PDB file of C-alpha atoms in Angstrom:
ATOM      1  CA  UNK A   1       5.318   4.041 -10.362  1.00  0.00           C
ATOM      2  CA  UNK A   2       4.570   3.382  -7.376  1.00  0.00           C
ATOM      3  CA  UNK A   3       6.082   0.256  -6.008  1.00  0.00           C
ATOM      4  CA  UNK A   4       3.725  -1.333  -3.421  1.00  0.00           C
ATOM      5  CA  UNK A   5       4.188  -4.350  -0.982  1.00  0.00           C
ATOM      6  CA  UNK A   6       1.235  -5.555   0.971  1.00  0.00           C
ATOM      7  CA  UNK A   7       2.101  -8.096   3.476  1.00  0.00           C
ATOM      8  CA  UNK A   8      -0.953  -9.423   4.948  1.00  0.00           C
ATOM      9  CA  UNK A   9      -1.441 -12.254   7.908  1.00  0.00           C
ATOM     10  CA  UNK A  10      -4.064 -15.435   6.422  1.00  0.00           C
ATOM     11  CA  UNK A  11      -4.479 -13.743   3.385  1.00  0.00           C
ATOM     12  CA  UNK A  12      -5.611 -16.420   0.088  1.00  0.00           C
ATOM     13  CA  UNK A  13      -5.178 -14.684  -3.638  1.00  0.00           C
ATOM     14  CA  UNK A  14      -8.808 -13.290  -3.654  1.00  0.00           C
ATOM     15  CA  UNK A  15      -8.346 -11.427  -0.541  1.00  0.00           C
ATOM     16  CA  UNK A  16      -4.817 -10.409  -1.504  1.00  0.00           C
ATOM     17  CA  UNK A  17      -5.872  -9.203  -4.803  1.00  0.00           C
ATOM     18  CA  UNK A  18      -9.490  -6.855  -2.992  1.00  0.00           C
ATOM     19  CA  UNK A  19      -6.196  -5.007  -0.795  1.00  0.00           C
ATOM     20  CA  UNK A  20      -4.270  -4.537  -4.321  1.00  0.00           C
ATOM     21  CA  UNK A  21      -7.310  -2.948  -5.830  1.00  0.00           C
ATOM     22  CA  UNK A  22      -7.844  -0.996  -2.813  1.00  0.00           C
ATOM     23  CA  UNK A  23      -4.707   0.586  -2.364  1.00  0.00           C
ATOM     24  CA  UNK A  24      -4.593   0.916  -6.758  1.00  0.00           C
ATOM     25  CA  UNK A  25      -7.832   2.546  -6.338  1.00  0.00           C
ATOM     26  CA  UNK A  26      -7.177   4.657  -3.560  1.00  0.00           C
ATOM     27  CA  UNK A  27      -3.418   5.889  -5.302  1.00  0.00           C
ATOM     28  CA  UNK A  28      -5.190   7.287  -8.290  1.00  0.00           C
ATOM     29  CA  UNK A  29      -8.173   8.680  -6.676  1.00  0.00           C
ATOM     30  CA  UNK A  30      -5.704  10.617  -4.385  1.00  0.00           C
ATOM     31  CA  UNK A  31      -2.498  10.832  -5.783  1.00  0.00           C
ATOM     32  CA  UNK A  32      -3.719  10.654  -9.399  1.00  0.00           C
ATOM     33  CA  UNK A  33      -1.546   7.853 -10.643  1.00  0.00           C
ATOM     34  CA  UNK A  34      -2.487   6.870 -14.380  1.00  0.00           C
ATOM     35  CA  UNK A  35      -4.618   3.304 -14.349  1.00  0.00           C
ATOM     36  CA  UNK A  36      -2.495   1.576 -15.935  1.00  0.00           C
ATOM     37  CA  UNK A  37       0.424   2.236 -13.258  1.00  0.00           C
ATOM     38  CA  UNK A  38       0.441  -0.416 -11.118  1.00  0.00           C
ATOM     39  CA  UNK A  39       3.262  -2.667  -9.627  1.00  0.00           C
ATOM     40  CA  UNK A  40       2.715  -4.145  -6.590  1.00  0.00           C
ATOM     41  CA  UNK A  41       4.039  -7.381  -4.553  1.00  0.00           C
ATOM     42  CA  UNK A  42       1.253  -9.197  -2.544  1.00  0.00           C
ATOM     43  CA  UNK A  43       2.294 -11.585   0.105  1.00  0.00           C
ATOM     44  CA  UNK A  44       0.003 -14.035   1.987  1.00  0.00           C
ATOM     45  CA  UNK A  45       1.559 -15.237   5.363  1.00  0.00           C
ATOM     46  CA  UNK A  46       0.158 -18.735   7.212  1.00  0.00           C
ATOM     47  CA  UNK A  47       1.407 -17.440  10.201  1.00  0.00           C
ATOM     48  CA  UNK A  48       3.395 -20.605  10.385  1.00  0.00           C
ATOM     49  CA  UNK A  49       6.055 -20.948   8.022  1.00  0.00           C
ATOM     50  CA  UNK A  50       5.769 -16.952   7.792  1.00  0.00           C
ATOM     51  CA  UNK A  51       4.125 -14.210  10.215  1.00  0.00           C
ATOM     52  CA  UNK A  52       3.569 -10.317  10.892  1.00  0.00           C
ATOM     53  CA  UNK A  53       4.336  -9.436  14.467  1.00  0.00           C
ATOM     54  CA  UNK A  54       2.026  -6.387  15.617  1.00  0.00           C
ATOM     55  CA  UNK A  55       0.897  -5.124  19.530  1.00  0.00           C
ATOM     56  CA  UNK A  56      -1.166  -2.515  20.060  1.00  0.00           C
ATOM     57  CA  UNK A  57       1.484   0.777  19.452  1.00  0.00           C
ATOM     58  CA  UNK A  58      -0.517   4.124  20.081  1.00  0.00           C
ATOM     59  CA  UNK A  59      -3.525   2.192  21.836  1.00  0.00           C
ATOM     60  CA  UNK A  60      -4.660   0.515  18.378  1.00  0.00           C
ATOM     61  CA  UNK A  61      -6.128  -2.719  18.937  1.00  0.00           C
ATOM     62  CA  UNK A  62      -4.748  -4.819  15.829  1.00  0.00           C
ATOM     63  CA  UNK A  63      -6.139  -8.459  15.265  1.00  0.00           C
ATOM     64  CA  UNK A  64      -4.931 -11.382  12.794  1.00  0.00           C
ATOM     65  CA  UNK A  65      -6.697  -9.100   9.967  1.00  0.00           C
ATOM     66  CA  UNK A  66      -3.206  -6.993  10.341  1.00  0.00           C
ATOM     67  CA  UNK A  67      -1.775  -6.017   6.804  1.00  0.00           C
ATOM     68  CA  UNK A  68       0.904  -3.949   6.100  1.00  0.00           C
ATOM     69  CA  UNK A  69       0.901  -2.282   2.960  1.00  0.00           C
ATOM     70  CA  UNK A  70       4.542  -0.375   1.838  1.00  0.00           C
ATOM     71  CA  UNK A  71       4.271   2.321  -0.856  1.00  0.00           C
ATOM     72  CA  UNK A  72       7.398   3.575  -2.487  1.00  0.00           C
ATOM     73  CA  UNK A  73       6.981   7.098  -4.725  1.00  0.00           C
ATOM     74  CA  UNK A  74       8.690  10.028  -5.713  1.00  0.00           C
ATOM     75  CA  UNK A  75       9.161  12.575  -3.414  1.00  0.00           C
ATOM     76  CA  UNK A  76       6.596  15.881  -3.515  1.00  0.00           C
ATOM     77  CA  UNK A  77       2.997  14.928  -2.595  1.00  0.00           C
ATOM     78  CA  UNK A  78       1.517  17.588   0.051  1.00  0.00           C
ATOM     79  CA  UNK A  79       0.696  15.813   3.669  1.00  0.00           C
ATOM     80  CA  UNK A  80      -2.845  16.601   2.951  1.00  0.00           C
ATOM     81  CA  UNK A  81      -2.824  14.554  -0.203  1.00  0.00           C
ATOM     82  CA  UNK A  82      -1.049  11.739   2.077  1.00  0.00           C
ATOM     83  CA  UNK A  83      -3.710  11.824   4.724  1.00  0.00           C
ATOM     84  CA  UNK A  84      -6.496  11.624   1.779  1.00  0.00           C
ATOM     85  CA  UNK A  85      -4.431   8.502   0.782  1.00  0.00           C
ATOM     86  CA  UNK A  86      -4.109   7.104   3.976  1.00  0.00           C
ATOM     87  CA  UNK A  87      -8.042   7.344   4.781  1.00  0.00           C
ATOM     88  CA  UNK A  88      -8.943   5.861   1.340  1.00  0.00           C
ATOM     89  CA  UNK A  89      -6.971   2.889   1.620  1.00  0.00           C
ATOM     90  CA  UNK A  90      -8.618   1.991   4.957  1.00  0.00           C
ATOM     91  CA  UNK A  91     -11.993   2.679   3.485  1.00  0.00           C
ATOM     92  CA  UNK A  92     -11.787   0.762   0.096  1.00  0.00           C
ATOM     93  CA  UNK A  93      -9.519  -2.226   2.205  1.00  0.00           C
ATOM     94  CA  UNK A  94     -12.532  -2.636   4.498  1.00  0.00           C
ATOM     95  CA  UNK A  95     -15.010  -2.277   1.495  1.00  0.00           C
ATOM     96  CA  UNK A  96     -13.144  -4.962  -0.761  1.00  0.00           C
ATOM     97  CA  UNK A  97     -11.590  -7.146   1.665  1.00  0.00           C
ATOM     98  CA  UNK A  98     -13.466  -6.735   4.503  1.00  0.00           C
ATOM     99  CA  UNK A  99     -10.321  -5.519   6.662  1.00  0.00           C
ATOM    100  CA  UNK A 100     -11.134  -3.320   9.657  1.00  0.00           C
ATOM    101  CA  UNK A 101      -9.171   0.075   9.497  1.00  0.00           C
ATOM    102  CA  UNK A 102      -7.866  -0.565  12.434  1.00  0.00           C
ATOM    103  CA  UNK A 103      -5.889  -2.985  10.981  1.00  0.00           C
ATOM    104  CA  UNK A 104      -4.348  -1.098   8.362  1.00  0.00           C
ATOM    105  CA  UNK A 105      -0.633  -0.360   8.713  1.00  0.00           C
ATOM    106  CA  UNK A 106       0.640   2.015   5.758  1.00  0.00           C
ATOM    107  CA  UNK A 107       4.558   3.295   5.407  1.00  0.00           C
ATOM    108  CA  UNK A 108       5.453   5.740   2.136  1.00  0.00           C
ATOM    109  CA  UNK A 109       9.478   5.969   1.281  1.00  0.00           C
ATOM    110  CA  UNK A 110       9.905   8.306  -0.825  1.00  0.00           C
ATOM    111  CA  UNK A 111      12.718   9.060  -3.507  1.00  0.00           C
ATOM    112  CA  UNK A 112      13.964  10.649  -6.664  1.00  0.00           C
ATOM    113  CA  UNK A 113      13.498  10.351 -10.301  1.00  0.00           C
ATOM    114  CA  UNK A 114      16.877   8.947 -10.870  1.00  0.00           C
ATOM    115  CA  UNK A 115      15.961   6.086  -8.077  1.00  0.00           C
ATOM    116  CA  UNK A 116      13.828   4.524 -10.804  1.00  0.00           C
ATOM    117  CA  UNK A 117      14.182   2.357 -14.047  1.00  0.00           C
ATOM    118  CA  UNK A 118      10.731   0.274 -15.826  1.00  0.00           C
ATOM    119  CA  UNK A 119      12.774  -1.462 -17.728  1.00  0.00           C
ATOM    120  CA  UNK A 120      15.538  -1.870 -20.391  1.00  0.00           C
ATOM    121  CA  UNK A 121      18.205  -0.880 -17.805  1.00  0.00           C
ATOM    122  CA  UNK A 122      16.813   2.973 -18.664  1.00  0.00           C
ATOM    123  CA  UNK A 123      16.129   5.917 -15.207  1.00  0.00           C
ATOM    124  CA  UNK A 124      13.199   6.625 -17.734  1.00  0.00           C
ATOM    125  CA  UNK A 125      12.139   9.329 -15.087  1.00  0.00           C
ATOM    126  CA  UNK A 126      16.131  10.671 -15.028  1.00  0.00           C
ATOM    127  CA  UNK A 127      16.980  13.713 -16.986  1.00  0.00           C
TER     128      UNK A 127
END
C-alpha cells in the first residue's frame, strides 16, 4: 500500500511509466514505503476520446502537461512528511518526465487498516 492513480493529458507508456517511478520514488524516500510496494493505475488521455479539465485555481498557470496523480494511504503521516512528499513528486516528475511542477496536481485520501485487502479476500492490515 499505497494505491496510486495518475491521470495524465497526452501521456504515451514511457512518459506514463517516468510519473510512476517518480511518485514510487518520491513515496519511499518520504513516506518510507518498502520497494517492493507499489500499485498504481496509469492513465494516458488523447484529449479526444478522454480529457482532464484544469484553469488556473490559486493563480497556477497549468498547460496540456497537467497530470493528476491520486494517492490513497493509511491515515497517520505528519503534514511535514506530506509537504516533503508533495515537493518530491514535483521534483522527480519534472526530472523523469520532464513535467513542469506547475503542472502537478496531487490529492491523498486517507483511511484505515481494515479499508484494505492484497489479496485472497484477507484485511491483511485488520486486527
Amino acid at each position: 500500500m499505497p494505491l496510486v492513480r495518475i491521470d495524465a493529458l497526452k501521456a504515451d507508456r514511457e512518459r506514463l511509466d517516468a510519473l510512476g517511478r517518480a511518485v514510487h520514488d518520491a513515496l519511499v524516500e518520504t513516506i518510507g514505503f518498502p520497494p517492493d510496494d507499489r500499485f498504481q493505475i496509469l492513465t494516458g488521455h488523447d484529449g479526444i476520446g478522454g480529457t482532464l479539465v484544469y484553469d488556473d485555481y490559486l493563480g497556477v498557470r497549468r498547460d496540456d502537461g497537467i497530470v493528476f496523480i491520486a494517492i490513497t494511504m493509511r491515515s497517520g503521516r505528519p503534514a511535514e512528511r506530506k509537504r516533503a512528499l508533495y515537493r518530491r513528486i514535483a521534483e522527480l516528475a519534472e526530472e523523469y518526465a520532464g513535467t513542469a511542477p506547475r503542472n502537478v496536481f496531487i490529492t491523498v485520501t486517507e483511511n484505515e487498516s481494515v479499508d484494505w485487502s492484497f489479496g485472497h479476500g484477507i484485511a491483511q492490515y485488520a486486527p
